[in-house]
CSV table of C-alpha atoms and ligand atoms in Angstrom, one decimal:
chain,number,residue,atom,x,y,z
A,206,MET,CA,0.7,-13.9,23.4
A,207,THR,CA,-1.5,-12.1,21.0
A,208,SER,CA,-0.6,-12.9,17.1
A,209,PHE,CA,-1.7,-11.5,14.1
A,210,VAL,CA,-1.6,-13.2,10.5
A,211,LEU,CA,-0.4,-10.8,7.8
A,212,LEU,CA,-1.2,-12.1,4.4
A,213,GLY,CA,1.2,-10.6,2.1
A,214,GLY,CA,3.3,-9.5,5.1
A,215,ALA,CA,6.5,-9.8,3.2
A,216,GLY,CA,5.7,-6.8,1.0
A,217,TYR,CA,6.4,-3.3,1.2
A,218,ILE,CA,3.6,-2.2,3.6
A,219,GLY,CA,3.2,-5.6,5.3
A,220,SER,CA,6.5,-5.4,6.4
A,221,HIS,CA,6.5,-2.0,8.1
A,222,VAL,CA,3.4,-3.2,9.8
A,223,ALA,CA,4.8,-6.2,10.9
A,224,LYS,CA,8.0,-4.0,12.2
A,225,ALA,CA,5.2,-1.8,14.3
A,226,LEU,CA,3.5,-5.0,15.5
A,227,VAL,CA,6.8,-6.3,16.9
A,228,ARG,CA,7.5,-2.7,18.7
A,229,ALA,CA,4.1,-2.8,20.2
A,230,GLY,CA,4.6,-6.0,21.7
A,231,TRP,CA,2.6,-8.3,19.6
A,232,THR,CA,3.4,-11.2,17.4
A,233,PRO,CA,2.9,-11.1,13.5
A,234,ILE,CA,3.2,-14.2,11.6
A,235,ILE,CA,4.0,-13.8,7.8
A,236,VAL,CA,2.1,-15.4,4.9
A,237,ASP,CA,3.2,-14.8,1.7
A,238,ASN,CA,3.8,-16.6,-1.6
A,239,LEU,CA,6.7,-14.4,-2.1
A,240,SER,CA,5.9,-13.6,-5.7
A,241,ARG,CA,6.4,-10.0,-4.8
A,242,GLY,CA,7.6,-9.7,-1.5
A,243,GLN,CA,11.1,-10.4,0.1
A,244,ALA,CA,11.6,-12.9,2.9
A,245,LEU,CA,14.5,-10.3,4.0
A,246,SER,CA,12.0,-7.8,4.7
A,247,VAL,CA,10.7,-9.8,7.4
A,248,ALA,CA,13.9,-11.5,8.8
A,249,GLY,CA,13.8,-12.8,12.2
A,250,LEU,CA,10.2,-13.3,11.9
A,251,THR,CA,7.9,-16.5,11.4
A,252,LEU,CA,7.6,-16.9,7.6
A,253,GLU,CA,4.8,-19.2,6.3
A,254,GLN,CA,5.3,-19.6,2.5
A,255,ALA,CA,1.9,-20.1,1.1
A,256,ASP,CA,-0.6,-18.5,-1.4
A,257,ILE,CA,-4.0,-17.2,-0.3
A,258,LEU,CA,-5.7,-19.0,-3.2
A,259,ASP,CA,-4.9,-22.0,-1.3
A,260,THR,CA,-7.6,-22.2,1.1
A,261,PRO,CA,-6.8,-25.4,3.1
A,262,ALA,CA,-3.3,-24.1,3.6
A,263,LEU,CA,-4.8,-21.1,5.1
A,264,VAL,CA,-6.9,-22.8,7.2
A,265,SER,CA,-4.3,-24.9,8.6
A,266,ILE,CA,-2.0,-21.9,9.2
A,267,PHE,CA,-5.1,-20.1,11.2
A,268,LYS,CA,-5.5,-23.2,13.1
A,269,LYS,CA,-2.3,-23.5,14.3
A,270,TYR,CA,-1.4,-19.9,15.3
A,271,GLN,CA,-4.9,-18.9,16.2
A,272,PRO,CA,-4.4,-15.5,15.6
A,273,SER,CA,-6.8,-12.5,16.9
A,274,ALA,CA,-7.2,-11.0,13.6
A,275,ILE,CA,-6.2,-10.9,9.8
A,276,LEU,CA,-4.5,-8.5,8.2
A,277,HIS,CA,-4.7,-8.8,4.5
A,278,PHE,CA,-2.2,-7.0,2.4
A,279,ALA,CA,-1.8,-9.7,-0.3
A,280,GLY,CA,-2.1,-8.5,-3.8
A,281,LEU,CA,-1.2,-7.6,-7.3
A,282,ILE,CA,-0.8,-4.0,-7.5
A,283,GLU,CA,0.2,-2.4,-10.5
A,284,VAL,CA,-2.4,-0.8,-12.5
A,285,SER,CA,-0.8,-1.3,-16.0
A,286,GLU,CA,-0.3,-4.8,-15.6
A,287,SER,CA,-3.9,-5.2,-14.7
A,288,VAL,CA,-5.1,-3.6,-18.1
A,289,LYS,CA,-2.5,-6.3,-19.8
A,290,ASN,CA,-3.8,-9.2,-17.6
A,291,PRO,CA,-7.0,-8.6,-16.0
A,292,SER,CA,-8.2,-12.3,-15.2
A,293,GLU,CA,-5.0,-12.7,-13.1
A,294,PHE,CA,-6.1,-9.7,-11.0
A,295,HIS,CA,-9.2,-10.9,-10.5
A,296,ARG,CA,-8.2,-14.3,-9.4
A,297,ASN,CA,-5.4,-13.1,-7.1
A,298,ASN,CA,-7.2,-9.9,-5.7
A,299,ALA,CA,-11.0,-10.9,-5.7
A,300,GLN,CA,-10.7,-14.9,-5.6
A,301,GLY,CA,-7.9,-14.7,-3.2
A,302,THR,CA,-10.0,-12.6,-0.8
A,303,ALA,CA,-13.1,-15.1,-1.2
A,304,SER,CA,-10.4,-17.8,-0.2
A,305,VAL,CA,-9.2,-15.6,2.8
A,306,ILE,CA,-12.8,-15.2,4.0
A,307,SER,CA,-13.6,-19.0,3.5
A,308,ALA,CA,-10.6,-19.9,5.6
A,309,MET,CA,-11.4,-17.5,8.0
A,310,ALA,CA,-14.9,-18.7,8.5
A,311,GLN,CA,-13.4,-22.4,8.9
A,312,ALA,CA,-11.0,-21.3,11.5
A,313,GLN,CA,-13.4,-19.2,13.1
A,314,ILE,CA,-11.6,-15.7,13.1
A,315,LYS,CA,-13.9,-12.6,13.4
A,316,HIS,CA,-11.4,-9.5,12.5
A,317,LEU,CA,-9.9,-8.7,9.2
A,318,ILE,CA,-8.1,-5.7,8.1
A,319,PHE,CA,-8.1,-5.0,4.6
A,320,SER,CA,-5.6,-3.1,2.2
A,321,SER,CA,-8.1,-1.5,-0.5
A,322,THR,CA,-6.9,1.4,-2.4
A,323,ALA,CA,-8.0,4.9,-3.7
A,324,ALA,CA,-8.2,3.1,-7.2
A,325,VAL,CA,-11.6,2.1,-6.4
A,326,TYR,CA,-13.0,5.9,-6.7
A,327,GLY,CA,-12.0,6.2,-10.4
A,328,GLN,CA,-12.2,9.5,-11.6
A,329,PRO,CA,-15.1,11.3,-9.8
A,330,ASP,CA,-16.6,14.5,-10.8
A,331,HIS,CA,-16.4,15.6,-7.1
A,332,GLN,CA,-14.1,18.0,-5.8
A,333,ALA,CA,-11.4,16.6,-4.1
A,334,PRO,CA,-10.9,15.6,-1.5
A,335,PHE,CA,-12.5,12.4,-1.7
A,336,PRO,CA,-14.9,11.2,1.2
A,337,GLU,CA,-15.5,7.4,1.7
A,338,ASN,CA,-19.2,7.5,0.9
A,339,LEU,CA,-18.5,8.6,-3.0
A,340,PRO,CA,-19.7,6.1,-5.5
A,341,PRO,CA,-17.1,3.9,-6.3
A,342,CYS,CA,-16.4,3.6,-10.0
A,343,PRO,CA,-13.0,2.2,-11.1
A,344,ILE,CA,-11.6,2.6,-14.2
A,345,ASN,CA,-9.1,-0.3,-14.3
A,346,PRO,CA,-9.0,-4.0,-13.5
A,347,TYR,CA,-6.9,-3.3,-10.6
A,348,GLY,CA,-9.3,-1.0,-8.8
A,349,GLU,CA,-12.3,-3.4,-10.0
A,350,SER,CA,-10.6,-6.3,-8.4
A,351,LYS,CA,-10.3,-4.5,-5.3
A,352,LEU,CA,-13.8,-3.3,-5.1
A,353,THR,CA,-15.4,-6.6,-5.4
A,354,ALA,CA,-13.0,-7.7,-2.7
A,355,GLU,CA,-14.4,-5.1,-0.6
A,356,GLN,CA,-17.7,-6.4,-1.3
A,357,ILE,CA,-16.9,-10.0,-0.4
A,358,ILE,CA,-15.5,-8.7,2.9
A,359,GLN,CA,-18.7,-6.8,3.5
A,360,GLU,CA,-20.8,-9.8,2.7
A,361,SER,CA,-18.7,-11.5,4.9
A,362,TYR,CA,-20.2,-9.8,7.7
A,363,HIS,CA,-24.0,-11.0,7.5
A,364,GLN,CA,-22.6,-14.6,6.4
A,365,HIS,CA,-20.0,-15.0,9.2
A,366,GLY,CA,-19.8,-12.3,11.4
A,367,ILE,CA,-16.4,-11.1,10.4
A,368,CYS,CA,-15.9,-7.4,11.3
A,369,SER,CA,-13.5,-5.7,9.3
A,370,VAL,CA,-11.8,-2.4,8.5
A,371,ILE,CA,-11.1,-1.4,5.1
A,372,PHE,CA,-8.3,0.9,4.5
A,373,ARG,CA,-8.2,2.5,1.0
A,374,PHE,CA,-4.8,3.7,0.7
A,375,PHE,CA,-3.6,6.8,-1.3
A,376,ASN,CA,0.1,6.9,-2.1
A,377,ALA,CA,2.1,4.9,0.6
A,378,CYS,CA,5.4,5.9,0.7
A,379,GLY,CA,8.4,6.6,2.8
A,380,ALA,CA,10.4,4.0,4.3
A,381,ASP,CA,11.2,2.7,8.2
A,382,ILE,CA,13.1,5.3,10.3
A,383,ASP,CA,16.1,2.6,10.6
A,384,ALA,CA,16.4,2.4,7.1
A,385,GLU,CA,16.0,-1.5,7.9
A,386,ILE,CA,13.2,-2.0,5.4
A,387,GLY,CA,11.6,0.1,2.5
A,388,GLU,CA,10.1,0.0,-0.8
A,389,MET,CA,11.3,-2.8,-3.1
A,390,HIS,CA,9.2,-3.3,-6.0
A,391,ASP,CA,10.8,-4.2,-9.5
A,392,PRO,CA,9.9,-3.1,-11.7
A,393,GLU,CA,9.3,0.2,-9.7
A,394,THR,CA,6.5,2.5,-11.0
A,395,HIS,CA,6.1,4.6,-7.7
A,396,LEU,CA,7.0,8.4,-8.1
A,397,ILE,CA,9.2,8.8,-5.1
A,398,PRO,CA,11.2,5.9,-5.5
A,399,LEU,CA,11.7,6.6,-9.1
A,400,VAL,CA,12.7,10.2,-8.4
A,401,ILE,CA,15.3,9.2,-6.1
A,402,GLN,CA,16.7,6.4,-8.2
A,403,THR,CA,17.2,9.1,-10.6
A,404,ALA,CA,18.9,11.4,-7.9
A,405,LEU,CA,21.1,8.6,-7.0
A,406,GLY,CA,22.2,8.1,-10.8
A,407,LEU,CA,20.6,4.4,-10.8
A,408,ARG,CA,18.4,5.6,-13.7
A,409,GLU,CA,19.1,8.3,-16.6
A,410,SER,CA,15.7,10.2,-16.1
A,411,VAL,CA,12.4,10.0,-14.6
A,412,SER,CA,9.1,10.4,-16.8
A,413,LEU,CA,6.6,13.2,-16.1
A,414,PHE,CA,3.2,12.2,-17.4
A,415,GLY,CA,1.2,15.4,-18.6
A,416,GLU,CA,2.0,18.7,-17.8
A,417,ASP,CA,-1.8,20.2,-18.9
A,418,TYR,CA,-4.0,18.9,-16.2
A,419,PRO,CA,-6.4,21.7,-14.5
A,420,THR,CA,-4.1,21.7,-11.7
A,421,PRO,CA,-1.9,24.8,-10.5
A,422,ASP,CA,1.3,23.7,-12.0
A,423,GLY,CA,0.0,21.7,-14.7
A,424,THR,CA,0.9,18.2,-13.2
A,425,CYS,CA,-1.0,15.5,-11.4
A,426,VAL,CA,-1.9,15.9,-7.9
A,427,ARG,CA,-1.8,13.1,-5.3
A,428,ASP,CA,-2.2,12.3,-1.7
A,429,TYR,CA,1.2,10.8,-0.3
A,430,VAL,CA,1.1,9.1,3.1
A,431,HIS,CA,4.0,7.9,5.0
A,432,VAL,CA,3.9,4.0,5.4
A,433,ASP,CA,4.9,4.6,9.3
A,434,ASP,CA,1.5,6.6,9.6
A,435,ILE,CA,0.1,3.6,7.5
A,436,ALA,CA,1.3,1.3,10.1
A,437,ARG,CA,0.2,3.4,13.1
A,438,ALA,CA,-3.3,3.2,11.5
A,439,HIS,CA,-3.5,-0.5,11.5
A,440,LEU,CA,-2.6,-1.0,15.1
A,441,LEU,CA,-5.2,1.8,15.9
A,442,ALA,CA,-7.6,-0.6,13.6
A,443,LEU,CA,-6.9,-3.6,15.9
A,444,THR,CA,-7.6,-1.8,19.1
A,445,TYR,CA,-11.0,-0.6,17.2
A,446,LEU,CA,-11.9,-4.4,16.2
A,447,GLN,CA,-11.2,-5.7,19.7
A,448,SER,CA,-13.1,-3.3,21.4
A,449,GLY,CA,-16.2,-3.9,19.6
A,450,GLY,CA,-16.0,-1.7,16.8
A,451,GLU,CA,-18.4,-1.9,13.7
A,452,SER,CA,-17.3,-2.7,10.4
A,453,VAL,CA,-15.9,0.5,8.5
A,454,ILE,CA,-14.2,1.9,5.3
A,455,CYS,CA,-11.5,4.4,6.0
A,456,ASN,CA,-9.4,6.3,3.7
A,457,LEU,CA,-5.7,6.4,4.5
A,458,GLY,CA,-3.8,9.1,3.2
A,459,SER,CA,-2.4,12.5,4.6
A,460,GLY,CA,-5.6,14.7,3.2
A,461,THR,CA,-3.1,17.1,1.6
A,462,GLY,CA,-2.0,17.0,-2.1
A,463,TYR,CA,1.2,17.7,-3.8
A,464,SER,CA,1.8,17.7,-7.4
A,465,VAL,CA,4.2,15.7,-9.2
A,466,ARG,CA,6.5,18.8,-9.9
A,467,GLU,CA,6.3,19.5,-6.0
A,468,VAL,CA,7.7,16.1,-5.0
A,469,MET,CA,10.3,15.9,-7.6
A,470,ARG,CA,11.5,19.9,-6.3
A,471,GLU,CA,11.3,18.4,-2.9
A,472,ILE,CA,13.9,15.8,-3.6
A,473,GLU,CA,16.1,17.8,-5.6
A,474,LYS,CA,16.3,20.2,-2.8
A,475,LEU,CA,16.8,17.2,-0.1
A,476,THR,CA,19.5,15.7,-2.4
A,477,ASP,CA,21.2,18.8,-3.4
A,478,HIS,CA,21.1,17.5,-6.9
A,479,GLY,CA,20.0,20.4,-8.9
A,480,ARG,CA,17.6,19.8,-11.6
A,481,LEU,CA,16.7,16.1,-12.2
A,482,SER,CA,16.4,14.8,-15.9
A,483,ILE,CA,13.0,14.5,-16.4
A,484,THR,CA,11.3,13.5,-19.6
A,485,ALA,CA,7.9,14.7,-20.6
A,486,GLU,CA,5.5,12.4,-21.8
A,487,PRO,CA,1.9,12.4,-22.6
A,488,ARG,CA,-1.0,11.9,-20.3
A,489,ARG,CA,-1.4,8.3,-19.2
A,490,ALA,CA,-4.9,7.0,-19.7
A,491,GLY,CA,-6.9,6.8,-16.5
A,492,ASP,CA,-4.8,9.5,-14.6
A,493,PRO,CA,-7.3,11.9,-12.6
A,494,ALA,CA,-6.1,15.2,-12.1
A,495,TYR,CA,-6.7,15.1,-8.4
A,496,LEU,CA,-6.6,12.1,-5.9
A,497,VAL,CA,-6.8,13.5,-2.5
A,498,ALA,CA,-8.3,11.6,0.5
A,499,ASP,CA,-10.9,13.1,3.0
A,500,ILE,CA,-9.5,11.6,6.4
A,501,SER,CA,-11.8,13.1,8.6
A,502,ARG,CA,-13.9,9.6,9.1
A,503,THR,CA,-10.4,7.9,9.8
A,504,CYS,CA,-9.2,10.4,12.1
A,505,SER,CA,-12.7,10.4,13.9
A,506,VAL,CA,-13.2,6.5,14.2
A,507,LEU,CA,-9.9,5.3,15.1
A,508,GLY,CA,-8.4,8.6,16.8
A,509,TRP,CA,-5.7,8.6,14.2
A,510,SER,CA,-3.9,11.7,12.4
A,511,PRO,CA,-0.8,11.6,10.0
A,512,HIS,CA,2.3,12.6,11.8
A,513,HIS,CA,4.9,12.7,8.7
A,514,THR,CA,5.3,15.6,6.0
A,515,LEU,CA,6.2,15.0,2.8
A,516,ARG,CA,9.7,16.2,3.7
A,517,ASP,CA,10.0,12.9,6.2
A,518,ILE,CA,8.7,10.9,3.6
A,519,CYS,CA,11.3,11.9,1.1
A,520,GLU,CA,14.0,11.7,3.5
A,521,SER,CA,13.4,8.3,5.0
A,522,ALA,CA,12.9,7.2,1.3
A,523,TYR,CA,16.4,8.6,0.7
A,524,ARG,CA,17.8,7.0,3.4
A,525,TRP,CA,16.5,3.9,2.7
A,526,HIS,CA,17.5,4.2,-1.1
A,527,GLN,CA,21.1,4.7,-0.1
A,528,SER,CA,21.3,1.6,2.4
A,529,ASP,CA,23.5,-1.3,1.7
A,530,ILE,CA,20.2,-3.4,1.7
A,531,TYR,CA,18.5,-1.4,-1.1
A,532,GLN,CA,21.7,-1.0,-3.2
A,533,ASN,CA,22.3,-5.1,-3.1
A,534,PHE,CA,18.7,-5.6,-4.0
A,535,TRP,CA,19.0,-3.2,-7.1
A,536,ARG,CA,22.5,-4.6,-8.1
A,537,SER,CA,21.3,-8.2,-8.0
A,538,ARG,CA,18.1,-7.4,-10.0
A,539,ARG,CA,20.2,-5.5,-12.9
A,540,ARG,CA,22.4,-8.7,-12.7
A,541,GLY,CA,19.4,-11.4,-12.8
B,699,LIG,N1,1.6,0.8,-1.9
B,699,LIG,C1,0.7,1.6,-2.3
B,699,LIG,O1,0.9,2.8,-2.6
B,699,LIG,C2,-0.6,1.1,-2.4
B,699,LIG,C3,-1.6,2.1,-2.8
B,699,LIG,C4,-2.9,1.5,-2.5
B,699,LIG,C5,-3.1,0.0,-1.9
B,699,LIG,N2,-2.4,-0.8,-1.6
B,699,LIG,C6,-2.5,-2.0,-1.3
B,699,LIG,O2,-1.7,-2.5,-0.2
B,699,LIG,C7,-1.3,-3.9,-0.5
B,699,LIG,C8,0.0,-4.1,0.0
B,699,LIG,O3,0.7,-3.2,-0.9
B,699,LIG,P1,2.5,-3.2,-1.2
B,699,LIG,O4,2.8,-1.9,-1.9
B,699,LIG,O5,3.0,-3.5,0.2
B,699,LIG,O6,2.9,-4.5,-2.5
B,699,LIG,P2,3.6,-5.3,-2.5
B,699,LIG,O7,3.8,-6.0,-4.0
B,699,LIG,O8,4.9,-4.6,-1.9
B,699,LIG,O9,3.3,-6.6,-1.5
B,699,LIG,C9,2.4,-7.4,-1.6
B,699,LIG,C10,2.6,-8.7,-1.1
B,699,LIG,O10,1.5,-9.7,-1.5
B,699,LIG,C11,2.1,-11.0,-1.9
B,699,LIG,N3,1.4,-11.4,-2.6
B,699,LIG,C12,0.7,-11.4,-3.8
B,699,LIG,N4,-0.3,-12.6,-4.1
B,699,LIG,C13,-0.5,-13.0,-3.2
B,699,LIG,C14,-0.7,-14.5,-3.1
B,699,LIG,N5,-1.7,-14.9,-4.1
B,699,LIG,N6,-0.9,-15.2,-2.0
B,699,LIG,C15,0.1,-14.7,-1.0
B,699,LIG,N7,1.0,-13.6,-1.2
B,699,LIG,C16,0.7,-12.9,-2.0
B,699,LIG,C17,3.5,-10.5,-2.6
B,699,LIG,O11,4.5,-11.5,-2.6
B,699,LIG,C18,3.7,-9.2,-1.5
B,699,LIG,O12,4.9,-9.8,-0.8
B,699,LIG,C19,-1.7,-4.4,-1.9
B,699,LIG,O13,-3.1,-5.1,-1.6
B,699,LIG,C20,-2.1,-3.1,-2.7
B,699,LIG,O14,-3.0,-3.1,-3.7
B,699,LIG,C21,-0.8,-0.2,-1.9
């Protein structure tokens, strides 16, 4: 049976990809240190608790399951946390990736899919949407750590013959269609869950950072891509690598930008909430006006296209936040 190891597979994106792999008849093996992810997001799947910095542990897991490819989602993801603790981000995200490559070389595994980020672009002068060949110029330690990881992976082709698909995710969002899994970050910093939590009365108001950007309504424009579309892209990337595809970097976004206010209005309409309580705050340092993906390469190389609209994203996330699993998670975190 074809198996794949998902590093960081108990996290938000990894658990959705794991579920998609199961649906496709493949076997995901989850490896996670559970520092941020939840075992309940991958209930029923094989879970090995290990840290990606522990190379011998990875080698033994890789040799035990002999996966066809590694899908590497493991990482620290909060930009503001990275500014406070840059060395921890470098250690976990960049050195962690070097450890993954070393273990893959020792276990002779040749295919890798890596979760990078739009944060590697920084604040380009280039008019959005951003193609992959823009010179990367990250403006925070999170983006820097991911760019270093990308470079380590690209070098691994020359050193060990490892072929890779590096995905640069834009704003991953939405939830599983069955509302069995979804975003469970704590603290939560992503816009859509924060707005939904406000609509559900779990928080009093949602902050809006900056209303004076050079955008149509003055708020930042971002590219929101459904986690289900991200999962489908991973399945296509596995097929691409298995059929001899060359290493490639691909943006994963919807290709369409929405302003923060447009997202808020969409959720207000969906929840019949009326006007949400919004707290206007100054701009945050390092937030570019536009971050929108040029997805033409991803579409042509992988035969992928996004299927879900912003409405689908908000509906699925809303269903998830109303689920017993999410509500129990929320209550347990507030008690703890
Ligand atoms: N969520 C987004 O919008 C977004 C955007 C751009 C890039 N990404 C990237 O996608 C990946 C997945 O993001 P996510 O939203 O699912 O995050 P997440 O925090 O939900 O998942 C990351 C998982 O990695 C695990 N992990 C972290 N460090 C580890 C280590 N040293 N060893 C083993 N496991 C470790 C965590 O426990 C967690 O389960 C990350 O690498 C992130 O940088 C996410």
